[in-house]
Short mmCIF file of C-alpha atoms and ligand atoms in Angstrom, two decimals:
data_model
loop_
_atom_site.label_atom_id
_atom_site.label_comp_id
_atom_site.label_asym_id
_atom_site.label_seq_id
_atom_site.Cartn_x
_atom_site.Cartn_y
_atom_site.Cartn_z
CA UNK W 1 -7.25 -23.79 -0.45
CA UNK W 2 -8.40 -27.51 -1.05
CA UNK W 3 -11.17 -28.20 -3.48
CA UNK W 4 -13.02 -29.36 -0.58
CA UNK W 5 -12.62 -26.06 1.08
CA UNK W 6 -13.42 -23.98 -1.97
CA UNK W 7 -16.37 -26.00 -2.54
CA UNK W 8 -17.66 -25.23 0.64
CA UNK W 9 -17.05 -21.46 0.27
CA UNK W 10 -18.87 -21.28 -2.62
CA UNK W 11 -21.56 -22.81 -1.49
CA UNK W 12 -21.27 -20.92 1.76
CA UNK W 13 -24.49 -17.79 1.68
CA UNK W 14 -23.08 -14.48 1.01
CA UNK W 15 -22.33 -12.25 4.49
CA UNK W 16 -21.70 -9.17 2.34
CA UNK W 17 -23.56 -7.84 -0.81
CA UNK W 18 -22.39 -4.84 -2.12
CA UNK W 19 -25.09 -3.78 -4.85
CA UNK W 20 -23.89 -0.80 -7.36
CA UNK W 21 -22.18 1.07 -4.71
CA UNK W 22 -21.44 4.66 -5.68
CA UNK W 23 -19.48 7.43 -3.38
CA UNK W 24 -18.97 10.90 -4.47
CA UNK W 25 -16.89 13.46 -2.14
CA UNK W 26 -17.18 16.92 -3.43
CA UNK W 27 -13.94 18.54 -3.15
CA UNK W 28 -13.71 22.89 -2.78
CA UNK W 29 -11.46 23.40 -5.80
CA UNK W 30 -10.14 27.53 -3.92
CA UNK W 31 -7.14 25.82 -1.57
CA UNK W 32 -6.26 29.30 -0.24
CA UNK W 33 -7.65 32.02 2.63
CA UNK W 34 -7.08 34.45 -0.21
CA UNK W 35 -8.98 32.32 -2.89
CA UNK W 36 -11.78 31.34 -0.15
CA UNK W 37 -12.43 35.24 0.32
CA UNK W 38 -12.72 36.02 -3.42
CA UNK W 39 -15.35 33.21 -4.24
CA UNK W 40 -17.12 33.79 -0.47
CA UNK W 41 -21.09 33.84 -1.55
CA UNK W 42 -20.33 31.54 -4.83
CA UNK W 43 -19.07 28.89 -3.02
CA UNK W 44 -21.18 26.32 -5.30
CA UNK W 45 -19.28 27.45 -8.53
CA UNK W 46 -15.86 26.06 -6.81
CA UNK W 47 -16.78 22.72 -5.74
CA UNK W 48 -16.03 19.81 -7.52
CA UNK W 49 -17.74 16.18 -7.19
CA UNK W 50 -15.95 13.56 -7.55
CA UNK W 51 -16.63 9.51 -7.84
CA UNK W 52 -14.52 8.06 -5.36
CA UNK W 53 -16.88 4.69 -6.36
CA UNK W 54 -18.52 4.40 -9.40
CA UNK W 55 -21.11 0.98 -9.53
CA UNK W 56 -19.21 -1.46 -7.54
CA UNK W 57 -21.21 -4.81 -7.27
CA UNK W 58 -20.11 -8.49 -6.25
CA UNK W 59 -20.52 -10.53 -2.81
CA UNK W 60 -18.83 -12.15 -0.42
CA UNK W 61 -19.19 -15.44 0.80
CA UNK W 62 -19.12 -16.75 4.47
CA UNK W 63 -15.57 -18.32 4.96
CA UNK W 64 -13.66 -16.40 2.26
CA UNK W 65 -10.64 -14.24 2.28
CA UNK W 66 -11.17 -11.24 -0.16
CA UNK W 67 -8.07 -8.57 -0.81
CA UNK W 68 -8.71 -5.87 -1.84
CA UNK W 69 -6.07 -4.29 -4.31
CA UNK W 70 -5.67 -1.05 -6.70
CA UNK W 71 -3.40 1.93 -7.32
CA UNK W 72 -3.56 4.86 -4.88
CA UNK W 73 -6.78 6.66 -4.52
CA UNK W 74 -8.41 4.01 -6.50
CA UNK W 75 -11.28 3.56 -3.94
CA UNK W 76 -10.15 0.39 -1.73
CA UNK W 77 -10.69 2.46 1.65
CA UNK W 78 -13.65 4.04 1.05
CA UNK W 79 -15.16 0.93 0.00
CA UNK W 80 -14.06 -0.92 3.25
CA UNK W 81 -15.47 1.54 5.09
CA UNK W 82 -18.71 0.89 3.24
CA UNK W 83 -19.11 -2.09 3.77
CA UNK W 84 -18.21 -1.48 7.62
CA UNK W 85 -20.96 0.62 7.86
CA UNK W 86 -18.80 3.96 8.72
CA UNK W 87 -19.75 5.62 6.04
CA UNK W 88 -22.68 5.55 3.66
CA UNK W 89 -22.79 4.67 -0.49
CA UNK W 90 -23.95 8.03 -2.70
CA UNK W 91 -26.24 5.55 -4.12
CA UNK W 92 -26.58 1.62 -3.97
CA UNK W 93 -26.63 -0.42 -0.92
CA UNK W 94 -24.93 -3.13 0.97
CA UNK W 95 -26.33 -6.21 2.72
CA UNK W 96 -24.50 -7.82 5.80
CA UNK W 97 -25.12 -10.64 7.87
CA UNK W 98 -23.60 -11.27 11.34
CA UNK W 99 -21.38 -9.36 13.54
CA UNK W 100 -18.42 -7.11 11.68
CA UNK W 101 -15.19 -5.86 13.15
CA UNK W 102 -13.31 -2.97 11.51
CA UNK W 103 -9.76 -2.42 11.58
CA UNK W 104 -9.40 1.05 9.36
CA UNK W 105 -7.71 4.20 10.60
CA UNK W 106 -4.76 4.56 12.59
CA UNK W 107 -6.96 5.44 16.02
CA UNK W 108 -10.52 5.12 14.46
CA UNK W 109 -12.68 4.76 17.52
CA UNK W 110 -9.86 5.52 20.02
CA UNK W 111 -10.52 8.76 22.08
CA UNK W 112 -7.00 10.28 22.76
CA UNK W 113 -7.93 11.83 26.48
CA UNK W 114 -8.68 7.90 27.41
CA UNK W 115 -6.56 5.57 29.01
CA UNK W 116 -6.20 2.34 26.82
CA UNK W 117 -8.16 0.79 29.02
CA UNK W 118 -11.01 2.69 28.88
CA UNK W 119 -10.48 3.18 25.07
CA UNK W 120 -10.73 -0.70 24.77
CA UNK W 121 -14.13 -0.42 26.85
CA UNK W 122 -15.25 1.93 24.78
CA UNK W 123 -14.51 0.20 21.62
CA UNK W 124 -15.47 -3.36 22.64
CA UNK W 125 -19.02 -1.56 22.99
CA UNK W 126 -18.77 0.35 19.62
CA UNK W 127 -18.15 -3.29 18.30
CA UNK W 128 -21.21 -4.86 20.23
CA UNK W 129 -19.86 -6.56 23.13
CA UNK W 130 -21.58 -5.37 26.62
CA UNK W 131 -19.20 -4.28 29.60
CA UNK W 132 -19.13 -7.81 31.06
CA UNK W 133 -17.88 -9.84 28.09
CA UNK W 134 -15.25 -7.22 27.74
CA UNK W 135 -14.66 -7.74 31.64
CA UNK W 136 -13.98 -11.33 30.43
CA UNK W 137 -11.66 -10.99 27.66
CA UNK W 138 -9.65 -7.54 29.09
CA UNK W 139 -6.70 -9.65 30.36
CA UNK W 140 -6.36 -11.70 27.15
CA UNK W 141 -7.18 -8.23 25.26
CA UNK W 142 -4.40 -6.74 27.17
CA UNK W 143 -1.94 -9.92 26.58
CA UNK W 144 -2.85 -9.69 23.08
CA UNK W 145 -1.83 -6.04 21.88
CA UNK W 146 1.67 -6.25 24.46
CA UNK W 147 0.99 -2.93 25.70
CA UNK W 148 1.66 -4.22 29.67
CA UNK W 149 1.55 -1.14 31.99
CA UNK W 150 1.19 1.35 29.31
CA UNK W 151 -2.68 0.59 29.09
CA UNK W 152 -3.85 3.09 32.04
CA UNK W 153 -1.79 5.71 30.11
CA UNK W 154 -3.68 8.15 27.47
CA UNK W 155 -3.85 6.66 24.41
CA UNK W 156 -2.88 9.67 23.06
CA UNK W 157 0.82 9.13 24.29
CA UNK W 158 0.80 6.07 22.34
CA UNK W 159 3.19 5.54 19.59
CA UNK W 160 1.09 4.66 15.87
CA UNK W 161 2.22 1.00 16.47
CA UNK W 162 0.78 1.00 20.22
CA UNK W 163 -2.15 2.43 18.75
CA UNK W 164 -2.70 -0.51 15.94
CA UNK W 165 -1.51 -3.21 18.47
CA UNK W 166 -4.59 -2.32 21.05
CA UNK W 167 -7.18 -1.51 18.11
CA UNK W 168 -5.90 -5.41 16.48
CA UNK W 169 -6.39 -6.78 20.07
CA UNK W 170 -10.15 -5.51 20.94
CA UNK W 171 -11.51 -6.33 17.35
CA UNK W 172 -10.26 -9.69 16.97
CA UNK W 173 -11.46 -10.28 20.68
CA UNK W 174 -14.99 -9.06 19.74
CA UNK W 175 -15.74 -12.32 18.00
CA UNK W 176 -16.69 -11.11 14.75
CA UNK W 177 -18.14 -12.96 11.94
CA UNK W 178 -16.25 -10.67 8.87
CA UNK W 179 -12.77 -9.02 9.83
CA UNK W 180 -12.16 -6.02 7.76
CA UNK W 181 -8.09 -5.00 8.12
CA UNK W 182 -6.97 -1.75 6.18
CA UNK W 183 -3.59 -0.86 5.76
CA UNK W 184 -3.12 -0.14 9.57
CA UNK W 185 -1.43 -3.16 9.73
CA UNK W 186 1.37 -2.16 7.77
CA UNK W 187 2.44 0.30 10.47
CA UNK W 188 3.47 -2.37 13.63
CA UNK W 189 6.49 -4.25 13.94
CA UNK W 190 7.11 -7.17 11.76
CA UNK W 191 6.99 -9.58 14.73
CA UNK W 192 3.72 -8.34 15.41
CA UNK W 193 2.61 -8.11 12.14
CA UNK W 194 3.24 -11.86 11.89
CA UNK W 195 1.05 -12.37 15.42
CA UNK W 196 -2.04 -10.40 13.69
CA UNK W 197 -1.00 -12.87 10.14
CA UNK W 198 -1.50 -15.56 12.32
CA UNK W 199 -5.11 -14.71 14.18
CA UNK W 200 -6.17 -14.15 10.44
CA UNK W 201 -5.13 -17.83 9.95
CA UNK W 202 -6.93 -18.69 12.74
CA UNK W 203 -10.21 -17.29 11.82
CA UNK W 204 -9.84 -18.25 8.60
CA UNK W 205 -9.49 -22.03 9.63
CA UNK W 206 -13.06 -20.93 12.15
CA UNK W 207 -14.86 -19.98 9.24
CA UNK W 208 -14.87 -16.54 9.45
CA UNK W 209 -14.69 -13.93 6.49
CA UNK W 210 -11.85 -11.57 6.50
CA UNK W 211 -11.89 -8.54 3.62
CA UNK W 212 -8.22 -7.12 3.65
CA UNK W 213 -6.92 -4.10 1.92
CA UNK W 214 -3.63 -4.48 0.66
CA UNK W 215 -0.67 -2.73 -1.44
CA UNK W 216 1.31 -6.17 -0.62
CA UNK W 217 0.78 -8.82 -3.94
CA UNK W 218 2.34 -11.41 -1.38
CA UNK W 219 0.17 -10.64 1.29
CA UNK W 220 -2.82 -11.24 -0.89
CA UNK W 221 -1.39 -14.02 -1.95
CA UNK W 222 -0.16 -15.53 1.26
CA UNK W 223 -3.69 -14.70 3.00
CA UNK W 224 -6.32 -14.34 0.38
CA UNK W 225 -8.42 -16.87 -1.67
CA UNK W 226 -10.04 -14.21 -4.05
CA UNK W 227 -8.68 -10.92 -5.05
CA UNK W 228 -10.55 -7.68 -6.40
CA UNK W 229 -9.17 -5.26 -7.88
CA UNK W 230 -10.13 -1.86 -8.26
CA UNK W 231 -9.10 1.29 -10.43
CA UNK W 232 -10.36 4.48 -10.41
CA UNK W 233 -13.52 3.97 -8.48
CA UNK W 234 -14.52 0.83 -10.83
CA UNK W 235 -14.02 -3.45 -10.08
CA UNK W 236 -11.45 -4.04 -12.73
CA UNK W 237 -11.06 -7.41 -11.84
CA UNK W 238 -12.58 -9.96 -9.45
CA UNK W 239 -10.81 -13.65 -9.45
CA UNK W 240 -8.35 -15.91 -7.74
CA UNK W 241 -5.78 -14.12 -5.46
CA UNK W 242 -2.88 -14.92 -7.80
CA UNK W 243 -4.53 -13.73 -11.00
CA UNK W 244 -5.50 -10.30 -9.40
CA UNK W 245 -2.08 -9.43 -8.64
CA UNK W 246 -1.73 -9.69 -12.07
CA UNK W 247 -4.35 -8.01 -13.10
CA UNK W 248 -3.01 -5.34 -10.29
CA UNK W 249 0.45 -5.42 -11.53
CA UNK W 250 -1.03 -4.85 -15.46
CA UNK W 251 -2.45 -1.45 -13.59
CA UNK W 252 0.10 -0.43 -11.77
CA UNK W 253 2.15 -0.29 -14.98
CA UNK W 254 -0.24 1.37 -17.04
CA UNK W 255 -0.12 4.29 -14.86
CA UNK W 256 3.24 4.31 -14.45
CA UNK W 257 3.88 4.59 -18.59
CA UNK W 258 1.03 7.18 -18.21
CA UNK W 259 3.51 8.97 -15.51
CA UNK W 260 6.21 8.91 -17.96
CA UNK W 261 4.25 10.11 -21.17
CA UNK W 262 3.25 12.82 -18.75
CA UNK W 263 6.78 13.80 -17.58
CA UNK W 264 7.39 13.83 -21.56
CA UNK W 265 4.73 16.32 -22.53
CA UNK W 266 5.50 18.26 -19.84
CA UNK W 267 9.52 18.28 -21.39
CA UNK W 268 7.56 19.41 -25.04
CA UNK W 269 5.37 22.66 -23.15
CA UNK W 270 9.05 23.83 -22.06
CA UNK W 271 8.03 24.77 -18.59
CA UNK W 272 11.08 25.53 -16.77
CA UNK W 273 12.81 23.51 -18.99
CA UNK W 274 15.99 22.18 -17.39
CA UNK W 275 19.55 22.26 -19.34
CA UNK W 276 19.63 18.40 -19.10
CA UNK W 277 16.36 15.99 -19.05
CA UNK W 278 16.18 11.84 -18.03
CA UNK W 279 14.23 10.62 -21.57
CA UNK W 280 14.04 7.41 -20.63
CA UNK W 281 15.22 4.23 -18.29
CA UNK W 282 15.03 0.64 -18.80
CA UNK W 283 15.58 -2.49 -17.20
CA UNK W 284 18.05 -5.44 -19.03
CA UNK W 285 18.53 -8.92 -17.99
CA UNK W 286 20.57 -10.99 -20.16
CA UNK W 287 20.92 -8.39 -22.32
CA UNK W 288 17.53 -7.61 -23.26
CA UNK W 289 14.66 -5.57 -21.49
CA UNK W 290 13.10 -7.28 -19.13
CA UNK W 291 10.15 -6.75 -16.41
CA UNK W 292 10.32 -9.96 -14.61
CA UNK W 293 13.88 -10.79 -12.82
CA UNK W 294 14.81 -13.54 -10.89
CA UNK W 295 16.48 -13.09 -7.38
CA UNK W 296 20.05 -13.10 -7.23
CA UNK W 297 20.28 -12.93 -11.22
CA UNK W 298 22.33 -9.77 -12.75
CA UNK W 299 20.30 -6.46 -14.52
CA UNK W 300 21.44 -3.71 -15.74
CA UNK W 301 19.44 -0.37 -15.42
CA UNK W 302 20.27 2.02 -18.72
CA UNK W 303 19.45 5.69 -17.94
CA UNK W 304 19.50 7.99 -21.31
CA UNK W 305 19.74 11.82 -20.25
CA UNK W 306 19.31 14.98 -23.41
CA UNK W 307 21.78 17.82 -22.28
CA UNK W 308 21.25 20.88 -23.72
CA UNK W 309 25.22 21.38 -24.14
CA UNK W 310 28.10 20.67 -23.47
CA UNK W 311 28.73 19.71 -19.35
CA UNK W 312 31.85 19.50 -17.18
CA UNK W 313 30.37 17.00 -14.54
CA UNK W 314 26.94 16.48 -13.69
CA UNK W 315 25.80 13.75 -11.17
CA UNK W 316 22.50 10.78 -11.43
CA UNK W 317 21.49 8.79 -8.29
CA UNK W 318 18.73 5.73 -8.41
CA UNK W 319 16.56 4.56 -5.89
CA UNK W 320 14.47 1.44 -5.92
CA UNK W 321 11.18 1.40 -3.91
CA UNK W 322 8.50 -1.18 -3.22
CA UNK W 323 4.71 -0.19 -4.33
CA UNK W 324 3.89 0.58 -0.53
CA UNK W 325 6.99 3.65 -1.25
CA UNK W 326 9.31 2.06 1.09
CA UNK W 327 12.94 2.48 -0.13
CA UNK W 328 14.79 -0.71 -0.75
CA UNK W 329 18.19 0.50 -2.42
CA UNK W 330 19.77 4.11 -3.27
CA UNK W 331 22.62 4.91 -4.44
CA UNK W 332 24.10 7.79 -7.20
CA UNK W 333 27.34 9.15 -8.05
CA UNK W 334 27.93 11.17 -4.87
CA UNK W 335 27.27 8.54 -2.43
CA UNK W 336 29.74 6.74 -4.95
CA UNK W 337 32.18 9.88 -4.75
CA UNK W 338 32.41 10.15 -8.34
CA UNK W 339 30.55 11.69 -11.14
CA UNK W 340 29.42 11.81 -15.07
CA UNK W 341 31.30 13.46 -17.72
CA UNK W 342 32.60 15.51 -19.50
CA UNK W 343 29.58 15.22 -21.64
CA UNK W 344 28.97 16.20 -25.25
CA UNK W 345 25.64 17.86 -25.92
CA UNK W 346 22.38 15.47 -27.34
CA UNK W 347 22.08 12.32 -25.84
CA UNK W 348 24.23 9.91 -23.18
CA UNK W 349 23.54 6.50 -21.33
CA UNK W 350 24.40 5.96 -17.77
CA UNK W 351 24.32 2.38 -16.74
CA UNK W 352 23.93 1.26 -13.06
CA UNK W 353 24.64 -2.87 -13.11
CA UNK W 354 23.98 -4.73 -10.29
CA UNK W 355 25.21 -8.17 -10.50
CA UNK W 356 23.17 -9.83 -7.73
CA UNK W 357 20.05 -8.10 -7.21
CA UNK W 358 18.70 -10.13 -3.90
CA UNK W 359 15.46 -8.78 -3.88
CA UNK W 360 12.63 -10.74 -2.52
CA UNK W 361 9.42 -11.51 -5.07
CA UNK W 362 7.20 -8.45 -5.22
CA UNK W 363 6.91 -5.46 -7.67
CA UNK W 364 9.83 -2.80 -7.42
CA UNK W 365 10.00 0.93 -8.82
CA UNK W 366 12.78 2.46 -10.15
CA UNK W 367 12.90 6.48 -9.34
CA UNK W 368 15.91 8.67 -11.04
CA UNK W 369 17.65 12.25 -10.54
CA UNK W 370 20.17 13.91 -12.12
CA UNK W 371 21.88 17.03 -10.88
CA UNK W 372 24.33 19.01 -12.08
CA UNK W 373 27.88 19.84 -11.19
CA UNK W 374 27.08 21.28 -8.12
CA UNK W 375 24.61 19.30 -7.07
CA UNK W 376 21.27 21.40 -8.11
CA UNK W 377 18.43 19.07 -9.06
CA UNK W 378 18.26 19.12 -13.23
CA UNK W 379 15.37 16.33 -13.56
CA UNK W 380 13.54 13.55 -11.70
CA UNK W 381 11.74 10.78 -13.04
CA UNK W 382 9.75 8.98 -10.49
CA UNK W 383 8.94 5.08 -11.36
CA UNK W 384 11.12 5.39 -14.71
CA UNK W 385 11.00 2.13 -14.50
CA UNK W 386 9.59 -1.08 -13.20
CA UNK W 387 10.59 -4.78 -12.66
CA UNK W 388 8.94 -7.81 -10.68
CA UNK W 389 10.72 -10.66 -9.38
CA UNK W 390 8.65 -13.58 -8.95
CA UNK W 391 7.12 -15.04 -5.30
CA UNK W 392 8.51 -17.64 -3.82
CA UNK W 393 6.55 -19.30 -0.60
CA UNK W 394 9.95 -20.20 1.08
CA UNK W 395 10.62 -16.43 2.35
CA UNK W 396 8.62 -13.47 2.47
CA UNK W 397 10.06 -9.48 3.22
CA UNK W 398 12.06 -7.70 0.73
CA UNK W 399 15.62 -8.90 0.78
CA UNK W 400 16.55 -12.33 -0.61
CA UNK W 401 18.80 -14.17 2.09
CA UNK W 402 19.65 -17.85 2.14
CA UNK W 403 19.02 -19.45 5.54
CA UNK W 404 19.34 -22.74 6.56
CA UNK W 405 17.30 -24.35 9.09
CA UNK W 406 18.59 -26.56 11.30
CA UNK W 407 17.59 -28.77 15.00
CA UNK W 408 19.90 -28.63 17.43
CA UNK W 409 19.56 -30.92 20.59
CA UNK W 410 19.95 -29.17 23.97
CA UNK W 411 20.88 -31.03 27.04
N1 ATP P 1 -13.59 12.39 2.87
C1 ATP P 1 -13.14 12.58 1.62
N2 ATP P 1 -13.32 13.76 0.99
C2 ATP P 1 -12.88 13.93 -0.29
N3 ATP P 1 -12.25 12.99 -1.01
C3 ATP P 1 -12.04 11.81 -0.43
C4 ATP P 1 -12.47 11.52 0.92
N4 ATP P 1 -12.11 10.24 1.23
C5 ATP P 1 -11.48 9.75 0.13
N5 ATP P 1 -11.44 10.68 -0.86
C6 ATP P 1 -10.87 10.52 -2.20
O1 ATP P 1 -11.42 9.36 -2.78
C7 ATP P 1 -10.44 8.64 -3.52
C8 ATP P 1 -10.35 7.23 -3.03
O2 ATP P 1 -9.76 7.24 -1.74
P1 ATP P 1 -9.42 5.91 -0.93
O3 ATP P 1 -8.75 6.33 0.33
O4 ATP P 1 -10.63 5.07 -0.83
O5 ATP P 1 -8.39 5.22 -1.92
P2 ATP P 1 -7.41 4.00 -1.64
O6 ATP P 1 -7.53 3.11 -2.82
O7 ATP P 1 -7.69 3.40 -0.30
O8 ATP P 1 -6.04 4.75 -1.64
P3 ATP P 1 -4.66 4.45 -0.85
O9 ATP P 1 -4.11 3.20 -1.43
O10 ATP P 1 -3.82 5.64 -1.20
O11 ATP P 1 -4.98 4.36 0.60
C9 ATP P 1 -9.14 9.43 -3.36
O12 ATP P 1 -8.94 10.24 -4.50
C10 ATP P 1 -9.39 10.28 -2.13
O13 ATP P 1 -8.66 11.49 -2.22
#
């Protein structure tokens, strides 16, 4: 953003106030019929409340780009749908000025029994447009989402991308003044992905306020100008887009050591204790640990493993996922068609080495498993490990290829 342009957002009046925003869900804590039936009549005693938002303040301006980012469960969609007005704050309020379009969930606002075309009726109303302005904009509605013929069939024959491609197509249609987007994005294609990218461009060049939900740190960064950050319910960070990836990144591997401090007490209780137990992993680059890699550059991941005696052959696979829990590499001695050992008992290192890793910027998880001879699970350690490689504008996705791009005259 220029300065020009941030000056003018920050002097723009706010179009959403969200004022110590609270939300508590109370949870039944008795999962089964069985359980249900024994505490029938003391039903109070097994509920649980929990914050889902705990004092959540800050405001948006007219003309900004806001992601919102945090962990799983940390609160970022049932804020959203605060401030859409779908559900209400346990306490504190929310101001909001002009006309809002909500993109949540997959089919929110769709009835299944309805054709598309009804469904985008319907919704065009929900969203505050009567039945002649939708009569207006069907066609373009309709050229929008790609759907073609399918849009007299029930919706609920719709594939989940159908479904977002429609629901994209009536909201940004309905002229809003703030977009919100949740994740549903995530689940079209990737050239239609890049279509919605592009209307958010668009409005954000009109002026218009667009509140995203993200797990993506380029996303955020490629769309938004501010970034908040939230953790367990509270605003752990509100700043430029770039800095609250950061921030979000600092989080994310916070829990993660949490994870594996947890999977270690869990070793020390004994429960079920397996014959042979992943104690740690770690990422190397040039030799020393590292959490930031550059594409293309060589790591080495070093995976230490306590066996409880001596073993014959026993097997370890490695998987590498991005934070959405999309799987970007696996691999393991089987797929290999090898295997470890013989092993004395006490401690070993395995060592997978990739010499190229072409992985795009983001954040990347490393999960392990070992097995034994035969194959039966031993012990899995899920995000042993992390590593980021660092965002470059040029490319976005998560494999690093070199392209070249080129004119070509045609006759
Ligand atoms: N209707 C509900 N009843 C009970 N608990 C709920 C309800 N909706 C959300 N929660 C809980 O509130 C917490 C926050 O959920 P929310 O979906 O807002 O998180 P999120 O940050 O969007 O997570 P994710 O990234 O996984 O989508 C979660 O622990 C969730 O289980």
């Amino acid at each position: 953003m220029s300065a020009e342009e941030a000056a003018a957002v920050s002097a723009s009046p706010d179009v959403v106030v969200i004022d110590d925003v609270s939300k508590s869900f109370v949870i039944r804590k008795d999962n089964s019929i069985k359980e249900r039936l024994v505490t029938m009549g003391r039903g109070k005693a097994h509920q649980e409340r929990f914050d889902a938002l705990k004092g959540v303040s800050f405001a948006i301006p007219a003309g900004s780009s806001i992601g919102l980012l945090g962990p799983n469960g940390s609160g970022k969609s049932t804020l959203l749908k605060i401030i859409g007005g779908i559900i209400d704050p346990s306490g504190g309020s929310v101001r909001r000025r002009g006309r809002l379009a909500a993109l949540l969930e997959l089919g929110a606002g769709f009835h299944p029994d309805l054709s598309g075309r009804d469904n985008v009726y319907l919704n065009a109303s929900i969203l505050g447009l009567t039945k002649e302005e939708t009569d207006a904009r069907f066609d373009s509605i309709v050229d929008f989402s790609e759907i073609g013929d399918f849009i007299d069939t029930q919706v609920k024959f719709y594939s989940s991308g159908m479904y977002v491609r429609l629901a994209f197509a009536v909201a940004v249609h309905t002229d809003p003044d703030v977009l919100l987007v949740d994740e549903v994005l995530a689940v079209g294609d990737e050239a239609f992905q890049r279509k919605c990218m592009d209307k958010i461009r668009q409005f954000q060049k009109e002026g218009r306020t667009i509140i995203l939900v993200s797990h993506s740190a380029s996303q955020v960064m490629e769309v938004c100008d501010t970034g908040v950050v939230l953790d367990r319910g509270h605003v752990a960070y509100i700043g430029s887009a770039a800095e609250a990836t950061k921030a979000h990144r600092e989080i994310l591997e916070g829990r993660r050591k949490e994870n594996v401090e947890a999977h270690e007490h869990n070793e020390d209780e004994g429960a079920a204790r397996p014959s042979s137990r992943i104690t740690g992993v770690t990422v190397f680059s040039q030799g020393e640990p590292a959490t930031e890699v550059l594409t293309g550059s060589a790591i080495e991941v070093r995976i230490t493993v306590d066996h409880d005696s001596d073993v014959d052959t026993w097997h370890s696979s490695l998987s590498i996922d991005t934070p959405h829990g999309q799987q970007v590499f696996g691999s393991g001695t089987r797929r290999q068609l090898t295997s470890h050992g013989p092993t004395d008992r006490g401690l070993s290192e395995v060592r997978y080495q990739f010499p190229h890793i072409n992985f795009a910027g983001g954040q990347y998880f490393i999960n392990v498993e070992i097995a034994d001879g035969e194959g039966t699970p031993q012990d899995v350690l899920w995000q042993g490990a992390t590593f980021f490689v660092p965002i470059e504008f040029r490319q976005t996705g998560t494999v690093n290829a070199e392209v070249s791009i080129t004119d070509v005259s045609v006759d």
